Short mmCIF file of C-alpha atoms in Angstrom, two decimals:
data_model
loop_
_atom_site.label_atom_id
_atom_site.label_comp_id
_atom_site.label_asym_id
_atom_site.label_seq_id
_atom_site.Cartn_x
_atom_site.Cartn_y
_atom_site.Cartn_z
CA MET A 1 10.15 7.98 1.49
CA PHE A 2 11.54 9.94 4.42
CA LYS A 3 9.09 10.32 7.21
CA ILE A 4 8.52 11.19 10.82
CA THR A 5 5.40 9.46 12.04
CA THR A 6 3.32 8.93 15.16
CA GLU A 7 1.98 5.65 13.73
CA VAL A 8 3.21 2.13 14.44
CA ILE A 9 6.03 1.16 12.08
CA THR A 10 5.43 -2.24 10.49
CA GLY A 11 8.33 -2.29 8.05
CA ALA A 12 5.98 -2.73 5.10
CA GLU A 13 6.01 1.02 4.45
CA VAL A 14 9.75 1.24 3.91
CA ARG A 15 9.97 -2.08 2.12
CA GLU A 16 7.25 -1.19 -0.36
CA ALA A 17 8.91 2.16 -0.95
CA VAL A 18 12.11 0.53 -2.20
CA GLU A 19 10.95 -2.69 -3.83
CA GLY A 20 10.76 -3.10 -7.56
CA PRO A 21 11.06 -5.81 -10.20
CA ASP A 22 14.67 -4.88 -10.97
CA ALA A 23 15.96 -4.61 -7.38
CA GLY A 24 16.92 -7.99 -6.03
CA ALA A 25 18.50 -7.34 -2.62
CA VAL A 26 16.61 -5.56 0.11
CA VAL A 27 18.30 -4.83 3.42
CA LEU A 28 16.18 -3.60 6.30
CA PHE A 29 17.10 -2.29 9.68
CA PHE A 30 14.71 -2.00 12.60
CA GLY A 31 15.54 -0.31 15.87
CA THR A 32 13.25 -1.46 18.65
CA VAL A 33 12.72 -0.34 22.21
CA ARG A 34 14.63 -2.53 24.62
CA ASN A 35 13.49 -3.37 28.11
CA ASN A 36 16.77 -2.11 29.58
CA THR A 37 19.62 0.30 28.97
CA ASP A 38 22.93 -0.81 30.43
CA GLY A 39 21.00 -3.06 32.74
CA ARG A 40 18.57 -0.44 34.09
CA ALA A 41 14.94 -1.35 33.50
CA VAL A 42 13.12 0.83 30.97
CA ARG A 43 9.37 1.46 31.15
CA CYS A 44 9.04 3.15 27.77
CA LEU A 45 10.72 5.65 25.49
CA GLU A 46 9.60 8.99 24.17
CA TYR A 47 10.91 10.41 20.94
CA GLU A 48 10.62 14.00 19.82
CA ALA A 49 11.61 15.27 16.39
CA TYR A 50 11.87 18.42 14.37
CA PRO A 51 9.89 16.89 11.50
CA PRO A 52 10.57 19.12 8.49
CA MET A 53 14.29 19.28 9.19
CA ALA A 54 14.44 15.58 10.07
CA GLU A 55 12.82 14.61 6.78
CA LYS A 56 15.12 16.98 4.89
CA LYS A 57 18.18 15.43 6.55
CA MET A 58 16.95 11.92 5.78
CA ALA A 59 16.67 12.91 2.12
CA GLU A 60 20.21 14.27 2.27
CA ILE A 61 21.46 10.93 3.62
CA ALA A 62 19.76 9.21 0.69
CA GLN A 63 21.52 11.64 -1.64
CA GLU A 64 24.86 10.75 -0.03
CA ILE A 65 24.08 7.06 -0.56
CA SER A 66 23.23 7.73 -4.18
CA GLU A 67 26.60 9.42 -4.65
CA LYS A 68 28.60 6.76 -2.79
CA TRP A 69 26.96 3.58 -4.06
CA GLY A 70 24.72 4.62 -6.93
CA ILE A 71 21.74 3.31 -4.95
CA ASP A 72 18.55 5.34 -5.34
CA ARG A 73 16.13 3.15 -3.42
CA VAL A 74 16.36 4.21 0.20
CA ALA A 75 13.50 4.75 2.64
CA MET A 76 13.57 5.86 6.26
CA VAL A 77 10.84 6.28 8.82
CA HIS A 78 11.20 7.30 12.46
CA ARG A 79 8.41 7.22 14.99
CA VAL A 80 7.84 9.89 17.63
CA GLY A 81 5.80 10.00 20.81
CA LYS A 82 5.63 7.32 23.45
CA LEU A 83 6.89 3.88 22.45
CA GLU A 84 6.45 0.68 24.42
CA ILE A 85 9.02 -2.09 24.87
CA GLY A 86 9.48 -4.03 21.64
CA GLU A 87 7.98 -1.35 19.40
CA VAL A 88 9.93 -0.16 16.38
CA SER A 89 11.40 3.34 16.66
CA VAL A 90 13.15 3.47 13.31
CA ALA A 91 13.13 1.49 10.07
CA VAL A 92 15.48 1.86 7.13
CA ALA A 93 15.20 -0.03 3.84
CA VAL A 94 17.70 -0.14 1.00
CA ALA A 95 17.17 -2.00 -2.27
CA SER A 96 20.23 -2.60 -4.38
CA PRO A 97 21.48 -4.78 -7.21
CA HIS A 98 24.35 -6.03 -5.01
CA ARG A 99 23.88 -7.24 -1.49
CA LYS A 100 27.26 -6.02 -0.25
CA ASP A 101 26.38 -2.45 -1.22
CA GLY A 102 22.94 -2.85 0.31
CA PHE A 103 24.37 -3.81 3.72
CA GLU A 104 26.92 -1.01 3.62
CA ALA A 105 24.40 1.60 2.54
CA CYS A 106 21.84 0.56 5.15
CA LYS A 107 24.45 0.70 7.90
CA TYR A 108 25.62 4.07 6.61
CA ALA A 109 22.04 5.38 6.67
CA MET A 110 21.68 4.41 10.33
CA ASP A 111 25.09 5.86 11.25
CA ARG A 112 24.25 9.16 9.59
CA LEU A 113 20.72 9.22 10.97
CA LYS A 114 22.14 9.18 14.46
CA GLN A 115 24.55 11.99 13.57
CA ILE A 116 22.51 14.57 11.71
CA VAL A 117 18.78 13.90 11.95
CA PRO A 118 17.14 16.03 14.64
CA ILE A 119 15.38 13.44 16.75
CA TRP A 120 15.70 13.11 20.51
CA LYS A 121 15.06 10.27 22.88
CA ARG A 122 13.86 10.44 26.43
CA GLU A 123 14.20 7.38 28.59
CA VAL A 124 11.47 6.71 31.10
CA TRP A 125 12.84 4.26 33.62
CA ALA A 126 10.78 1.62 35.32
CA ASP A 127 11.08 3.55 38.59
CA GLY A 128 9.38 6.58 36.98
CA GLU A 129 12.43 8.78 36.55
CA ALA A 130 13.00 10.15 33.08
CA GLU A 131 15.82 11.81 31.23
CA TRP A 132 16.76 13.06 27.80
CA VAL A 133 19.57 11.02 26.38
CA LYS A 134 22.66 12.33 24.72
CA PRO A 135 25.07 10.28 22.64
CA ASP A 136 27.13 7.96 24.88
CA ALA A 137 25.92 9.59 28.09
CA VAL A 138 22.93 11.05 29.80
CA PHE A 139 22.76 14.63 28.62
CA PHE A 140 20.53 16.09 31.22
CA ASP A 141 18.84 14.75 34.31
CA THR A 142 15.45 16.29 34.60
CA ALA A 143 14.67 17.59 38.04
CA LYS A 144 11.03 18.22 37.32
CA PRO A 145 8.72 15.73 35.64
CA HIS A 146 8.46 16.22 31.90
CA LYS A 147 5.09 17.41 30.67
CA THR A 148 4.44 14.33 28.58
CA ALA A 149 6.02 11.78 30.87
CA PRO A 150 3.75 9.11 32.31
CA GLN A 151 3.84 9.38 36.09
CA THR A 152 2.11 6.11 36.78
CA ASP A 153 1.71 2.96 34.82
CA MET B 1 12.65 41.71 11.81
CA ASN B 2 10.74 38.77 13.17
CA VAL B 3 11.92 35.17 13.34
CA THR B 4 10.46 32.00 14.81
CA VAL B 5 12.64 30.16 17.32
CA LYS B 6 11.98 26.52 18.14
CA TYR B 7 13.09 24.54 21.20
CA PHE B 8 13.30 20.77 21.35
CA ALA B 9 13.86 18.09 23.94
CA VAL B 10 15.97 19.38 26.83
CA CYS B 11 15.77 22.99 25.55
CA HIS B 12 12.00 22.74 25.33
CA GLU B 13 12.03 21.55 28.91
CA MET B 14 14.45 24.15 30.26
CA LEU B 15 12.69 27.08 28.64
CA ASP B 16 9.25 25.58 29.21
CA ARG B 17 8.07 26.42 25.69
CA SER B 18 8.42 24.80 22.30
CA GLU B 19 8.60 27.91 20.15
CA GLU B 20 8.25 31.66 20.12
CA GLU B 21 8.39 34.67 17.85
CA MET B 22 11.37 36.94 18.42
CA GLU B 23 11.80 40.48 17.21
CA LEU B 24 15.43 41.11 16.34
CA PRO B 25 17.38 44.14 15.13
CA GLU B 26 18.53 44.30 11.51
CA GLY B 27 21.84 42.51 11.10
CA ALA B 28 21.00 39.99 13.84
CA THR B 29 22.73 36.62 13.75
CA VAL B 30 22.17 33.32 15.49
CA GLN B 31 24.44 34.70 18.21
CA THR B 32 21.89 37.42 18.94
CA ILE B 33 19.32 34.78 19.84
CA LEU B 34 21.74 32.79 21.99
CA LYS B 35 22.62 35.89 24.01
CA ARG B 36 19.02 36.79 24.54
CA LEU B 37 18.20 33.28 25.81
CA GLU B 38 21.18 33.35 28.14
CA GLU B 39 19.86 36.54 29.74
CA GLU B 40 16.60 34.80 30.52
CA TRP B 41 18.07 31.48 31.65
CA PRO B 42 21.83 31.60 32.37
CA GLU B 43 22.08 27.81 32.79
CA ILE B 44 21.28 27.28 29.14
CA ALA B 45 24.69 28.65 28.18
CA GLU B 46 26.29 25.54 29.70
CA PHE B 47 24.76 23.54 26.90
CA TYR B 48 25.71 25.83 24.05
CA GLU B 49 28.97 23.99 23.45
CA VAL B 50 27.22 20.70 22.78
CA MET B 51 24.26 22.22 20.98
CA GLN B 52 23.80 23.09 17.35
CA MET B 53 21.57 25.67 15.73
CA SER B 54 19.58 25.52 12.53
CA VAL B 55 18.19 28.21 10.26
CA ASN B 56 15.46 27.19 7.87
CA TRP B 57 16.05 23.46 8.46
CA GLU B 58 19.78 23.64 7.82
CA TYR B 59 22.58 23.55 10.37
CA ALA B 60 23.96 27.04 10.95
CA THR B 61 26.77 28.71 12.89
CA GLU B 62 26.66 31.48 15.46
CA ASN B 63 27.56 33.92 12.71
CA THR B 64 24.78 32.96 10.32
CA GLU B 65 22.84 36.14 9.50
CA LEU B 66 19.11 36.10 9.88
CA ALA B 67 16.35 37.49 7.69
CA GLU B 68 12.69 38.29 8.20
CA GLY B 69 10.59 35.16 8.61
CA ASP B 70 13.48 32.77 9.24
CA GLU B 71 12.81 29.66 11.29
CA VAL B 72 15.60 29.13 13.80
CA ALA B 73 15.97 26.14 16.10
CA LEU B 74 18.15 25.06 19.00
CA ILE B 75 19.29 21.51 18.29
CA PRO B 76 20.46 19.54 21.35
CA PRO B 77 22.69 16.54 20.57
CA VAL B 78 20.56 14.25 18.45
CA THR B 79 19.82 10.77 19.77
CA GLY B 80 17.39 9.29 17.30
CA GLY B 81 17.31 5.78 16.00
CA PHE B 82 18.68 2.96 18.01
CA ASP B 83 21.16 3.09 20.87
CA VAL B 84 24.14 1.08 19.86
CA MET C 1 14.47 -21.04 12.73
CA PHE C 2 16.17 -22.58 9.72
CA LYS C 3 13.74 -23.62 7.08
CA ILE C 4 13.22 -24.64 3.49
CA THR C 5 9.67 -23.83 2.48
CA THR C 6 7.34 -23.89 -0.49
CA GLU C 7 5.26 -21.10 1.08
CA VAL C 8 5.45 -17.38 0.30
CA ILE C 9 8.05 -15.67 2.50
CA THR C 10 6.65 -12.55 4.16
CA GLY C 11 9.58 -11.69 6.40
CA ALA C 12 7.38 -11.88 9.49
CA GLU C 13 8.45 -15.50 10.10
CA VAL C 14 12.14 -14.68 10.42
CA ARG C 15 11.57 -11.41 12.23
CA GLU C 16 9.34 -12.98 14.86
CA ALA C 17 11.88 -15.76 15.31
CA VAL C 18 14.59 -13.31 16.39
CA GLU C 19 12.71 -10.51 18.12
CA GLY C 20 12.63 -10.12 21.85
CA PRO C 21 12.34 -7.40 24.48
CA ASP C 22 16.11 -7.29 25.01
CA ALA C 23 17.21 -7.27 21.36
CA GLY C 24 17.15 -3.76 19.97
CA ALA C 25 18.63 -4.00 16.48
CA VAL C 26 17.12 -6.25 13.85
CA VAL C 27 18.76 -6.53 10.45
CA LEU C 28 16.87 -8.31 7.69
CA PHE C 29 17.91 -9.36 4.25
CA PHE C 30 15.51 -10.30 1.48
CA GLY C 31 16.57 -11.70 -1.86
CA THR C 32 13.87 -11.24 -4.46
CA VAL C 33 13.45 -12.49 -8.01
CA ARG C 34 14.55 -9.86 -10.51
CA ASN C 35 13.02 -9.39 -13.92
CA ASN C 36 16.41 -9.74 -15.60
CA THR C 37 19.84 -11.29 -15.20
CA ASP C 38 22.64 -9.36 -16.84
CA GLY C 39 20.04 -7.69 -19.02
CA ARG C 40 18.32 -10.89 -20.22
CA ALA C 41 14.61 -10.98 -19.40
CA VAL C 42 13.62 -13.54 -16.78
CA ARG C 43 10.18 -15.15 -16.72
CA CYS C 44 10.51 -16.87 -13.37
CA LEU C 45 12.94 -18.83 -11.23
CA GLU C 46 12.84 -22.33 -9.88
CA TYR C 47 14.67 -23.32 -6.74
CA GLU C 48 15.44 -26.85 -5.65
CA ALA C 49 16.93 -27.77 -2.29
CA TYR C 50 18.15 -30.73 -0.32
CA PRO C 51 16.00 -29.77 2.68
CA PRO C 52 17.44 -31.73 5.62
CA MET C 53 21.04 -30.88 4.68
CA ALA C 54 20.13 -27.26 3.84
CA GLU C 55 18.51 -26.75 7.24
CA LYS C 56 21.48 -28.41 8.95
CA LYS C 57 23.90 -26.11 7.12
CA MET C 58 21.82 -23.04 8.02
CA ALA C 59 22.03 -24.05 11.67
CA GLU C 60 25.81 -24.41 11.29
CA ILE C 61 26.02 -20.85 9.90
CA ALA C 62 24.09 -19.63 12.94
CA GLN C 63 26.58 -21.48 15.13
CA GLU C 64 29.47 -19.74 13.33
CA ILE C 65 27.75 -16.39 13.95
CA SER C 66 27.33 -17.24 17.61
CA GLU C 67 31.05 -17.96 17.84
CA LYS C 68 32.16 -14.87 15.90
CA TRP C 69 29.79 -12.23 17.30
CA GLY C 70 28.09 -13.82 20.29
CA ILE C 71 24.76 -13.38 18.51
CA ASP C 72 22.27 -16.18 19.07
CA ARG C 73 19.23 -14.75 17.33
CA VAL C 74 19.51 -15.73 13.70
CA ALA C 75 16.77 -17.04 11.43
CA MET C 76 16.90 -18.11 7.80
CA VAL C 77 14.25 -19.29 5.40
CA HIS C 78 14.63 -20.19 1.74
CA ARG C 79 11.79 -20.88 -0.62
CA VAL C 80 11.79 -23.62 -3.24
CA GLY C 81 9.65 -24.30 -6.29
CA LYS C 82 8.60 -21.77 -8.91
CA LEU C 83 8.96 -18.11 -7.94
CA GLU C 84 7.56 -15.17 -9.84
CA ILE C 85 9.27 -11.82 -10.41
CA GLY C 86 9.38 -9.80 -7.20
CA GLU C 87 8.81 -12.76 -4.89
CA VAL C 88 11.18 -13.37 -2.02
CA SER C 89 13.51 -16.34 -2.43
CA VAL C 90 15.43 -15.97 0.81
CA ALA C 91 15.07 -14.05 4.06
CA VAL C 92 17.61 -13.76 6.85
CA ALA C 93 17.03 -11.98 10.17
CA VAL C 94 19.57 -11.18 12.86
CA ALA C 95 18.77 -9.50 16.16
CA SER C 96 21.67 -8.08 18.10
CA PRO C 97 22.45 -5.64 20.87
CA HIS C 98 24.76 -3.68 18.50
CA ARG C 99 23.76 -2.66 15.03
CA LYS C 100 27.26 -2.94 13.56
CA ASP C 101 27.44 -6.59 14.55
CA GLY C 102 23.93 -7.15 13.23
CA PHE C 103 24.84 -5.87 9.77
CA GLU C 104 28.06 -7.88 9.68
CA ALA C 105 26.40 -11.06 10.90
CA CYS C 106 23.50 -10.77 8.45
CA LYS C 107 25.88 -10.22 5.55
CA TYR C 108 27.98 -13.15 6.73
CA ALA C 109 24.88 -15.37 6.88
CA MET C 110 24.06 -14.57 3.25
CA ASP C 111 27.66 -15.06 2.13
CA ARG C 112 27.85 -18.45 3.80
CA LEU C 113 24.39 -19.47 2.65
CA LYS C 114 25.54 -19.06 -0.93
CA GLN C 115 28.66 -21.11 -0.22
CA ILE C 116 27.51 -24.14 1.73
CA VAL C 117 23.72 -24.50 1.73
CA PRO C 118 22.57 -27.02 -0.89
CA ILE C 119 20.04 -25.00 -2.87
CA TRP C 120 20.03 -24.61 -6.63
CA LYS C 121 18.50 -22.07 -8.93
CA ARG C 122 17.19 -22.58 -12.42
CA GLU C 123 16.55 -19.54 -14.54
CA VAL C 124 13.59 -19.66 -16.89
CA TRP C 125 14.09 -16.94 -19.45
CA ALA C 126 11.29 -14.94 -21.00
CA ASP C 127 11.89 -16.77 -24.29
CA GLY C 128 11.16 -20.12 -22.64
CA GLU C 129 14.73 -21.44 -22.40
CA ALA C 130 15.85 -22.59 -19.00
CA GLU C 131 19.14 -23.42 -17.35
CA TRP C 132 20.58 -24.35 -14.01
CA VAL C 133 22.82 -21.60 -12.72
CA LYS C 134 26.25 -22.03 -11.26
CA PRO C 135 28.16 -19.39 -9.29
CA ASP C 136 29.39 -16.65 -11.63
CA ALA C 137 28.45 -18.54 -14.78
CA VAL C 138 25.87 -20.77 -16.34
CA PHE C 139 26.72 -24.25 -15.18
CA PHE C 140 24.81 -26.28 -17.67
CA ASP C 141 22.64 -25.46 -20.66
CA THR C 142 19.75 -27.82 -20.76
CA ALA C 143 19.16 -29.33 -24.15
CA LYS C 144 15.90 -30.95 -23.17
CA PRO C 145 13.09 -29.18 -21.32
CA HIS C 146 13.20 -29.70 -17.57
CA LYS C 147 10.38 -31.74 -16.16
CA THR C 148 9.05 -28.94 -14.01
CA ALA C 149 9.74 -26.04 -16.37
CA PRO C 150 6.74 -24.10 -17.59
CA GLN C 151 6.65 -24.31 -21.36
CA THR C 152 4.01 -21.65 -21.84
CA ASP C 153 2.96 -18.67 -19.81
CA MET D 1 25.34 -52.94 1.85
CA ASN D 2 22.58 -50.64 0.64
CA VAL D 3 22.74 -46.87 0.45
CA THR D 4 20.40 -44.21 -0.89
CA VAL D 5 21.85 -41.84 -3.49
CA LYS D 6 20.18 -38.51 -4.20
CA TYR D 7 20.54 -36.33 -7.30
CA PHE D 8 19.71 -32.65 -7.42
CA ALA D 9 19.38 -29.92 -10.00
CA VAL D 10 21.54 -30.63 -13.03
CA CYS D 11 22.40 -34.14 -11.79
CA HIS D 12 18.73 -34.92 -11.34
CA GLU D 13 18.23 -33.76 -14.89
CA MET D 14 21.16 -35.64 -16.41
CA LEU D 15 20.36 -38.92 -14.72
CA ASP D 16 16.60 -38.40 -15.05
CA ARG D 17 15.93 -39.53 -11.51
CA SER D 18 16.05 -37.85 -8.12
CA GLU D 19 17.19 -40.79 -6.02
CA GLU D 20 17.86 -44.49 -6.02
CA GLU D 21 18.93 -47.35 -3.83
CA MET D 22 22.38 -48.73 -4.62
CA GLU D 23 23.82 -52.01 -3.49
CA LEU D 24 27.54 -51.65 -2.85
CA PRO D 25 30.30 -54.02 -1.81
CA GLU D 26 31.67 -53.87 1.72
CA GLY D 27 34.40 -51.22 1.96
CA ALA D 28 32.75 -49.05 -0.68
CA THR D 29 33.50 -45.34 -0.65
CA VAL D 30 31.96 -42.29 -2.31
CA GLN D 31 34.35 -43.04 -5.18
CA THR D 32 32.56 -46.36 -5.78
CA ILE D 33 29.33 -44.52 -6.50
CA LEU D 34 30.99 -41.95 -8.76
CA LYS D 35 32.55 -44.70 -10.87
CA ARG D 36 29.29 -46.55 -11.18
CA LEU D 37 27.48 -43.41 -12.35
CA GLU D 38 30.22 -42.70 -14.85
CA GLU D 39 29.72 -46.12 -16.40
CA GLU D 40 26.09 -45.37 -16.95
CA TRP D 41 26.51 -41.77 -18.13
CA PRO D 42 30.11 -40.86 -19.06
CA GLU D 43 29.30 -37.14 -19.48
CA ILE D 44 28.63 -36.83 -15.77
CA ALA D 45 32.35 -37.21 -15.05
CA GLU D 46 32.95 -33.80 -16.65
CA PHE D 47 31.10 -32.26 -13.72
CA TYR D 48 32.82 -34.20 -10.97
CA GLU D 49 35.51 -31.57 -10.54
CA VAL D 50 32.98 -28.84 -9.72
CA MET D 51 30.66 -31.10 -7.77
CA GLN D 52 30.67 -32.05 -4.12
CA MET D 53 29.33 -35.10 -2.36
CA SER D 54 27.57 -35.49 0.93
CA VAL D 55 27.10 -38.42 3.24
CA ASN D 56 24.35 -38.20 5.82
CA TRP D 57 23.89 -34.44 5.23
CA GLU D 58 27.56 -33.61 5.65
CA TYR D 59 30.07 -32.78 2.93
CA ALA D 60 32.30 -35.74 2.20
CA THR D 61 35.30 -36.63 0.07
CA GLU D 62 35.78 -39.33 -2.53
CA ASN D 63 37.48 -41.42 0.13
CA THR D 64 34.71 -41.25 2.70
CA GLU D 65 33.74 -44.78 3.58
CA LEU D 66 30.12 -45.78 3.45
CA ALA D 67 27.99 -47.86 5.76
CA GLU D 68 24.66 -49.63 5.51
CA GLY D 69 21.77 -47.17 5.25
CA ASP D 70 23.86 -44.08 4.46
CA GLU D 71 22.25 -41.27 2.51
CA VAL D 72 24.64 -40.04 -0.14
CA ALA D 73 24.04 -37.05 -2.42
CA LEU D 74 25.67 -35.46 -5.45
CA ILE D 75 25.86 -31.73 -4.75
CA PRO D 76 26.28 -29.53 -7.83
CA PRO D 77 27.66 -26.04 -7.16
CA VAL D 78 25.12 -24.38 -4.87
CA THR D 79 23.41 -21.24 -6.12
CA GLY D 80 20.81 -20.46 -3.51
CA GLY D 81 19.90 -17.09 -2.16
CA PHE D 82 20.32 -14.02 -4.22
CA ASP D 83 22.57 -13.52 -7.23
CA VAL D 84 24.97 -10.79 -6.39
#
């Protein structure tokens, strides 16, 4: 299960996708929206994706995991649209016979997701400013308000 | 030939559109599209070095040749998932 | 939250215990009952614990994690009694500002739990035999039926 | 003095009881309890080398001294969590 969704992520969807009577260890990762980034107050986040390519890349990550660890039970879901503080942006589940492999594979999935899956985050600060984020730095400060950005609360 | 070009995130914002059809000469490559966009909006070229391109949902290079009906996309640095 | 329980573990209990608006990465581990051990069919498992000491040792593991990674949001719950195939025996949740630390700390919690927390597992095989398990080998083959072992299905 | 001794898992099964009160002489240690159990059930001594003891919810050694009201437990090798 590799999915871009606009729905709330509960975790049950990825967990159910990997569970089975012969898989004893399930490792889950949830990324949630924090109320601050480097100390600056965040109002909400907006995620945009290129869904067909994102889902294809997620499946490729699962294929890499299958080759590295022999684990075939991997599920990933990433939400897009506006997310409030505390909401889950991404969930990854890995079921494996050995817990060590499960932790490694789940971490690997998240590392790769951030490298190759076309999804972008826009931070909407508490003061109303907004900007697209790039890895390790702000990529682009928007001069004009973004079309989908909330201007008031 | 005709291809679809998609713009996401900061590119979407800069160009003020999320996708368009482009008519390209035979033998066109990804580079052909980049040059055409630069003519319209010179600032976008500043971001080319950090940006990637895709053709039919796969990462591509400037030299990737295009064919009728291809779906091309400008891929700004991806920032999905969780920050740190 | 460090708890020995006879209730079904959903995962929500540990997740809610660690979540907060400033904690972005949540790593969860679930151990579930598999339908076989080394190829031998399992009917169910029985777990016994020494609850006050087990909960004390869980809290000590959390203290170790706090010292090693500076992570204070750790929750652990372990179920006791008879568990059916697919049911969750143990759940660990760690919320952290950095996902790498979260994975390491969650794995560490499970490693330590298996070392120092007084909980014991008894395997009831599909053929009705039952035995207490010891790390890496069967500790003791029971000649007589255990008081709480199901003799029929 | 009186202490409570608890037996879990395989010990519970071998001794056919989960706990008992034991009256011990002053100066008794964990060792005193182990010897008394061995008198009752010699086979249990085979497991002493893989077993641990606790006093008041903390791992203890054979030489740990006991006091009135202590809760002592025989701790077979722990196997909680998930197998592998």
